[in-house]
Short mmCIF file of C-alpha atoms and ligand atoms in Angstrom, two decimals:
data_model
loop_
_atom_site.label_atom_id
_atom_site.label_comp_id
_atom_site.label_asym_id
_atom_site.label_seq_id
_atom_site.Cartn_x
_atom_site.Cartn_y
_atom_site.Cartn_z
CA UNK E 1 -29.41 58.87 -110.04
CA UNK E 2 -27.50 56.28 -112.09
CA UNK E 3 -29.05 54.93 -115.32
CA UNK E 4 -27.26 51.61 -114.85
CA UNK E 5 -29.75 48.92 -113.73
CA UNK E 6 -27.09 46.57 -112.36
CA UNK E 7 -23.57 47.45 -111.22
CA UNK E 8 -20.67 45.57 -112.79
CA UNK E 9 -20.13 43.22 -109.79
CA UNK E 10 -23.79 42.10 -109.97
CA UNK E 11 -23.52 41.50 -113.71
CA UNK E 12 -20.33 39.44 -113.33
CA UNK E 13 -21.93 37.60 -110.39
CA UNK E 14 -24.99 36.78 -112.53
CA UNK E 15 -22.95 35.12 -115.29
CA UNK E 16 -20.92 32.98 -112.91
CA UNK E 17 -23.88 32.15 -110.66
CA UNK E 18 -26.24 31.25 -113.54
CA UNK E 19 -23.57 28.99 -115.07
CA UNK E 20 -22.85 27.23 -111.75
CA UNK E 21 -26.55 26.82 -110.89
CA UNK E 22 -27.56 25.41 -114.28
CA UNK E 23 -24.60 23.00 -114.20
CA UNK E 24 -25.43 22.03 -110.61
CA UNK E 25 -29.09 21.33 -111.43
CA UNK E 26 -28.05 19.14 -114.39
CA UNK E 27 -25.38 17.27 -112.37
CA UNK E 28 -27.82 16.80 -109.46
CA UNK E 29 -30.37 15.22 -111.80
CA UNK E 30 -27.91 12.93 -113.57
CA UNK E 31 -25.59 11.80 -110.74
CA UNK E 32 -25.74 8.54 -108.79
CA UNK E 33 -26.08 9.12 -105.05
CA UNK E 34 -23.87 6.79 -102.97
CA UNK E 35 -26.16 5.31 -100.38
CA UNK E 36 -26.10 2.33 -98.03
CA UNK E 37 -29.50 0.64 -98.09
CA UNK E 38 -31.22 -0.27 -94.81
CA UNK E 39 -33.02 1.11 -91.76
CA UNK E 40 -32.28 4.62 -90.42
CA UNK E 41 -29.11 4.56 -88.39
CA UNK E 42 -30.00 3.88 -84.72
CA UNK E 43 -33.25 5.80 -85.44
CA UNK E 44 -31.48 8.95 -84.29
CA UNK E 45 -32.14 12.56 -85.26
CA UNK E 46 -28.55 13.49 -84.59
CA UNK E 47 -25.98 13.53 -87.36
CA UNK E 48 -23.87 10.56 -86.38
CA UNK E 49 -21.78 10.00 -89.47
CA UNK E 50 -19.45 12.59 -90.92
CA UNK E 51 -19.08 11.38 -94.48
CA UNK E 52 -15.83 13.17 -95.09
CA UNK E 53 -14.12 11.94 -91.98
CA UNK E 54 -15.35 8.39 -92.22
CA UNK E 55 -12.90 5.64 -92.90
CA UNK E 56 -13.91 3.63 -95.89
CA UNK E 57 -14.23 0.24 -94.29
CA UNK E 58 -16.25 -2.83 -95.13
CA UNK E 59 -19.68 -2.11 -96.56
CA UNK E 60 -18.89 1.47 -97.65
CA UNK E 61 -20.10 2.68 -101.05
CA UNK E 62 -17.87 4.61 -103.47
CA UNK E 63 -18.68 8.27 -104.15
CA UNK E 64 -19.27 8.70 -107.87
CA UNK E 65 -17.53 11.45 -109.84
CA UNK E 66 -20.91 13.14 -110.39
CA UNK E 67 -21.55 13.22 -106.63
CA UNK E 68 -18.09 14.69 -105.96
CA UNK E 69 -18.61 17.39 -108.61
CA UNK E 70 -22.02 18.14 -107.04
CA UNK E 71 -20.41 18.56 -103.60
CA UNK E 72 -17.60 20.84 -104.81
CA UNK E 73 -19.90 22.96 -107.00
CA UNK E 74 -22.31 23.23 -104.06
CA UNK E 75 -19.56 24.72 -101.90
CA UNK E 76 -18.66 27.18 -104.70
CA UNK E 77 -22.34 28.21 -104.99
CA UNK E 78 -22.49 28.68 -101.20
CA UNK E 79 -19.49 31.01 -101.45
CA UNK E 80 -21.11 32.95 -104.32
CA UNK E 81 -24.28 33.39 -102.26
CA UNK E 82 -22.30 34.78 -99.32
CA UNK E 83 -20.74 37.23 -101.79
CA UNK E 84 -24.21 38.22 -103.10
CA UNK E 85 -25.41 38.74 -99.50
CA UNK E 86 -22.49 41.09 -98.92
CA UNK E 87 -23.28 42.95 -102.18
CA UNK E 88 -26.91 43.24 -101.03
CA UNK E 89 -25.71 45.41 -98.16
CA UNK E 90 -24.08 47.94 -100.50
CA UNK E 91 -25.70 50.80 -102.41
CA UNK E 92 -24.45 49.52 -105.78
CA UNK E 93 -27.15 49.81 -108.50
CA UNK E 94 -29.42 46.74 -108.48
CA UNK E 95 -27.70 45.19 -105.46
CA UNK E 96 -29.83 46.15 -102.48
CA UNK E 97 -31.84 43.54 -100.60
CA UNK E 98 -34.82 45.91 -100.17
CA UNK E 99 -35.44 45.62 -103.93
CA UNK E 100 -35.12 41.83 -103.79
CA UNK E 101 -37.54 41.41 -100.87
CA UNK E 102 -40.12 44.23 -101.24
CA UNK E 103 -42.78 42.09 -99.51
CA UNK E 104 -40.92 42.58 -96.21
CA UNK E 105 -41.93 46.28 -96.12
CA UNK E 106 -45.33 48.00 -96.13
CA UNK E 107 -44.44 50.30 -99.05
CA UNK E 108 -42.97 47.35 -100.96
CA UNK E 109 -46.15 45.28 -100.46
CA UNK E 110 -48.20 48.25 -101.71
CA UNK E 111 -45.94 48.61 -104.77
CA UNK E 112 -46.32 44.89 -105.50
CA UNK E 113 -50.11 45.13 -105.21
CA UNK E 114 -50.23 48.19 -107.50
CA UNK E 115 -48.03 46.56 -110.12
CA UNK E 116 -50.03 43.31 -110.13
CA UNK E 117 -53.31 45.25 -110.40
CA UNK E 118 -52.10 47.44 -113.26
CA UNK E 119 -50.27 44.75 -115.24
CA UNK E 120 -52.13 41.48 -114.61
CA UNK E 121 -54.35 41.72 -117.69
CA UNK E 122 -51.27 42.28 -119.92
CA UNK E 123 -49.43 39.34 -118.32
CA UNK E 124 -52.40 37.11 -119.16
CA UNK E 125 -51.71 38.00 -122.81
CA UNK E 126 -47.95 37.30 -122.33
CA UNK E 127 -47.26 41.01 -122.68
CA UNK E 128 -44.72 42.42 -120.22
CA UNK E 129 -44.13 46.07 -119.35
CA UNK E 130 -40.66 47.54 -119.87
CA UNK E 131 -38.63 47.67 -116.63
CA UNK E 132 -38.98 51.46 -116.47
CA UNK E 133 -42.78 50.98 -116.14
CA UNK E 134 -42.45 48.74 -113.09
CA UNK E 135 -40.16 45.95 -112.04
CA UNK E 136 -41.17 45.25 -108.44
CA UNK E 137 -42.56 41.79 -109.27
CA UNK E 138 -39.54 40.87 -111.43
CA UNK E 139 -37.12 41.92 -108.70
CA UNK E 140 -39.00 39.91 -106.10
CA UNK E 141 -38.81 36.84 -108.36
CA UNK E 142 -35.02 37.40 -108.39
CA UNK E 143 -35.21 37.63 -104.58
CA UNK E 144 -37.04 34.30 -104.38
CA UNK E 145 -34.46 32.70 -106.71
CA UNK E 146 -31.70 33.83 -104.34
CA UNK E 147 -33.71 32.79 -101.26
CA UNK E 148 -34.38 29.27 -102.53
CA UNK E 149 -30.77 28.99 -103.70
CA UNK E 150 -29.80 29.80 -100.10
CA UNK E 151 -32.10 27.07 -98.76
CA UNK E 152 -30.53 24.70 -101.29
CA UNK E 153 -27.01 25.71 -100.23
CA UNK E 154 -27.71 25.55 -96.47
CA UNK E 155 -29.34 22.12 -96.67
CA UNK E 156 -26.61 21.01 -99.11
CA UNK E 157 -23.93 22.01 -96.59
CA UNK E 158 -25.67 20.02 -93.88
CA UNK E 159 -25.79 17.02 -96.25
CA UNK E 160 -22.11 17.51 -97.15
CA UNK E 161 -21.21 17.30 -93.46
CA UNK E 162 -23.61 14.53 -92.52
CA UNK E 163 -24.05 12.24 -95.55
CA UNK E 164 -22.80 8.75 -94.79
CA UNK E 165 -21.29 6.36 -97.31
CA UNK E 166 -20.77 3.68 -94.66
CA UNK E 167 -24.20 3.46 -93.00
CA UNK E 168 -27.87 4.27 -93.73
CA UNK E 169 -28.65 7.98 -93.26
CA UNK E 170 -30.01 9.29 -89.96
CA UNK E 171 -33.62 10.52 -89.90
CA UNK E 172 -32.36 14.09 -89.63
CA UNK E 173 -30.25 13.73 -92.78
CA UNK E 174 -33.21 12.12 -94.59
CA UNK E 175 -35.37 15.11 -93.61
CA UNK E 176 -32.73 17.62 -94.74
CA UNK E 177 -32.46 15.76 -98.06
CA UNK E 178 -36.25 16.08 -98.52
CA UNK E 179 -36.09 19.85 -97.93
CA UNK E 180 -33.09 20.08 -100.32
CA UNK E 181 -35.06 18.34 -103.07
CA UNK E 182 -38.22 20.37 -102.45
CA UNK E 183 -36.16 23.61 -102.71
CA UNK E 184 -34.75 22.37 -106.05
CA UNK E 185 -38.28 21.83 -107.40
CA UNK E 186 -39.38 25.35 -106.43
CA UNK E 187 -36.15 26.78 -107.84
CA UNK E 188 -36.63 25.01 -111.17
CA UNK E 189 -40.14 26.47 -111.47
CA UNK E 190 -38.80 29.97 -110.67
CA UNK E 191 -36.02 29.58 -113.25
CA UNK E 192 -38.47 28.51 -115.96
CA UNK E 193 -40.50 31.67 -115.19
CA UNK E 194 -37.30 33.77 -115.13
CA UNK E 195 -36.02 32.58 -118.50
CA UNK E 196 -39.51 32.77 -120.06
CA UNK E 197 -39.81 36.39 -118.85
CA UNK E 198 -36.38 37.22 -120.31
CA UNK E 199 -37.38 35.71 -123.70
CA UNK E 200 -40.69 37.65 -123.71
CA UNK E 201 -38.94 40.92 -122.77
CA UNK E 202 -36.38 40.41 -125.55
CA UNK E 203 -39.15 39.63 -128.09
CA UNK E 204 -40.99 42.78 -127.02
CA UNK E 205 -37.88 44.90 -127.62
CA UNK E 206 -36.94 45.76 -124.01
CA UNK E 207 -33.40 44.43 -124.43
CA UNK E 208 -33.05 43.53 -120.76
CA UNK E 209 -30.08 41.27 -121.53
CA UNK E 210 -28.05 44.48 -122.00
CA UNK E 211 -28.83 45.36 -118.35
CA UNK E 212 -27.21 42.19 -116.96
CA UNK E 213 -24.44 41.47 -119.50
CA UNK E 214 -21.04 41.76 -117.74
C1 HEM Z 301 -30.44 31.31 -119.73
C2 HEM Z 301 -30.16 31.77 -118.56
C3 HEM Z 301 -30.45 33.14 -118.00
C4 HEM Z 301 -30.71 34.33 -118.62
C5 HEM Z 301 -30.80 34.62 -120.11
C6 HEM Z 301 -30.89 35.32 -117.57
C7 HEM Z 301 -31.15 36.64 -117.77
C8 HEM Z 301 -31.31 37.60 -116.78
C9 HEM Z 301 -31.59 38.99 -116.99
C10 HEM Z 301 -31.78 39.65 -118.36
C11 HEM Z 301 -31.65 39.60 -115.79
C12 HEM Z 301 -31.91 41.09 -115.54
C13 HEM Z 301 -33.38 41.30 -115.38
C14 HEM Z 301 -33.69 42.76 -115.26
O1 HEM Z 301 -33.59 43.45 -116.26
O2 HEM Z 301 -34.01 43.21 -114.15
C15 HEM Z 301 -31.40 38.59 -114.79
C16 HEM Z 301 -31.35 38.81 -113.44
C17 HEM Z 301 -31.18 37.85 -112.52
N1 HEM Z 301 -31.04 36.49 -112.74
FE1 HEM Z 301 -30.91 35.60 -114.52
N2 HEM Z 301 -30.76 34.70 -116.36
C18 HEM Z 301 -30.49 33.38 -116.58
C19 HEM Z 301 -30.28 32.39 -115.65
C20 HEM Z 301 -30.32 32.62 -114.30
C21 HEM Z 301 -30.07 31.61 -113.32
C22 HEM Z 301 -29.74 30.15 -113.64
C23 HEM Z 301 -30.20 32.21 -112.11
C24 HEM Z 301 -30.08 31.62 -110.74
C25 HEM Z 301 -30.17 30.39 -110.42
C26 HEM Z 301 -30.51 33.59 -112.32
C27 HEM Z 301 -30.73 34.51 -111.33
C28 HEM Z 301 -30.90 35.86 -111.54
C29 HEM Z 301 -30.95 36.84 -110.49
C30 HEM Z 301 -30.84 36.55 -108.98
C31 HEM Z 301 -31.10 38.08 -111.10
C32 HEM Z 301 -31.12 39.46 -110.44
C33 HEM Z 301 -29.68 39.92 -110.29
C34 HEM Z 301 -29.31 39.91 -108.84
O3 HEM Z 301 -29.98 40.59 -108.07
O4 HEM Z 301 -28.31 39.24 -108.46
N3 HEM Z 301 -30.58 33.81 -113.67
N4 HEM Z 301 -31.22 37.39 -115.43
#
């Protein structure tokens, strides 16, 4: 068995993905969203306006630079996630989807339960076990980060195709935007937990950064 926790492609992926995601979250918070005020377009659930094919006629709003960067970076992140999904189907160390989603399998759910039971009292004291003593929970947090990033990317793609700068959004697009924003909130909470766990591991001498450094 290999001693390497994460294969080189996963480690390179992590650096690029973390950079893109942190930039995207910052841009998404700071940007101005080009929106035409008013009632929902023809109260329809169907995407009626294709923002990127629309002619900019009277009453259209300009896309800001921040919004354009957000769109392009979103497409890049979508591509990175497809790449990570492909890696998850390989047997490269640290890549496999079974480790990311242990709760999908009976033995994985048991391992999660055992780890929580044996480590919960230490976690309450902000003390984390070294990865060699159990990392089922940590890996499933990584799985949730990827899962919610996927929700963000899928809803973002739908918004990219359907967002209108010439008319009020359809109800469907409004709903997709709500899901997109809710996914961002969950993701931010997961990332705070992720980075806090990394800091605690480093302080407790587990040097987990060495496992993921490209
Ligand atoms: C300051 C920023 C960050 C640091 C220091 C950091 C550090 C780490 C470390 C040390 C690991 C390996 C954990 C282990 O030993 O098992 C890891 C894994 C991981 N991190 Fe981060 N991380 C950061 C930001 C992010 C961001 C922004 C994301 C995603 C939005 C992310 C997603 C992941 C994922 C998914 C894994 C598991 C690797 C995989 O399966 O692809 N990290 N991170």
